[in-house]
């Protein structure tokens, strides 16, 4: 569906892997209105 353009996820923030604890804290505290992405590479 994403490749066909039928799916448009809402991404709140993108964090580098080194900032994963802060990304997780954002999700746990309920401050994310969309997806929080941790970039690995």
CSV table of C-alpha atoms in Angstrom, one decimal:
chain,number,residue,atom,x,y,z
A,1,UNK,CA,0.0,0.0,0.0
A,2,UNK,CA,2.8,2.4,0.8
A,3,UNK,CA,4.4,1.8,-2.6
A,4,UNK,CA,1.1,2.5,-4.3
A,5,UNK,CA,0.7,5.8,-2.4
A,6,UNK,CA,-2.4,4.5,-0.5
A,7,UNK,CA,-0.7,4.7,2.9
A,8,UNK,CA,0.7,7.9,4.3
A,9,UNK,CA,2.1,7.4,7.8
A,10,UNK,CA,2.3,10.4,10.0
A,11,UNK,CA,5.9,10.7,11.3
A,12,UNK,CA,6.4,13.0,14.3
A,13,UNK,CA,10.1,12.8,14.6
A,14,UNK,CA,13.2,11.0,13.3
A,15,UNK,CA,16.0,10.3,15.7
A,16,UNK,CA,19.5,8.8,15.2
A,17,UNK,CA,20.2,5.5,16.8
A,18,UNK,CA,22.4,7.2,19.4
A,19,UNK,CA,19.3,9.2,20.5
A,20,UNK,CA,17.0,6.1,20.9
A,21,UNK,CA,16.4,6.6,24.6
A,22,UNK,CA,15.0,10.1,24.0
A,23,UNK,CA,12.8,8.7,21.2
A,24,UNK,CA,11.5,6.1,23.5
A,25,UNK,CA,10.8,8.6,26.2
A,26,UNK,CA,8.8,10.7,23.7
A,27,UNK,CA,6.6,7.7,23.0
A,28,UNK,CA,6.3,6.7,26.6
A,29,UNK,CA,5.3,10.2,27.7
A,30,UNK,CA,2.5,10.3,25.1
A,31,UNK,CA,4.0,13.4,23.3
A,32,UNK,CA,4.0,11.7,19.9
A,33,UNK,CA,1.1,12.5,17.7
A,34,UNK,CA,2.4,10.2,15.0
A,35,UNK,CA,5.2,7.6,14.5
A,36,UNK,CA,8.6,8.1,16.1
A,37,UNK,CA,11.4,6.7,13.9
A,38,UNK,CA,14.8,5.6,15.0
A,39,UNK,CA,17.2,5.7,12.1
A,40,UNK,CA,19.7,2.9,12.2
A,41,UNK,CA,21.9,3.6,9.2
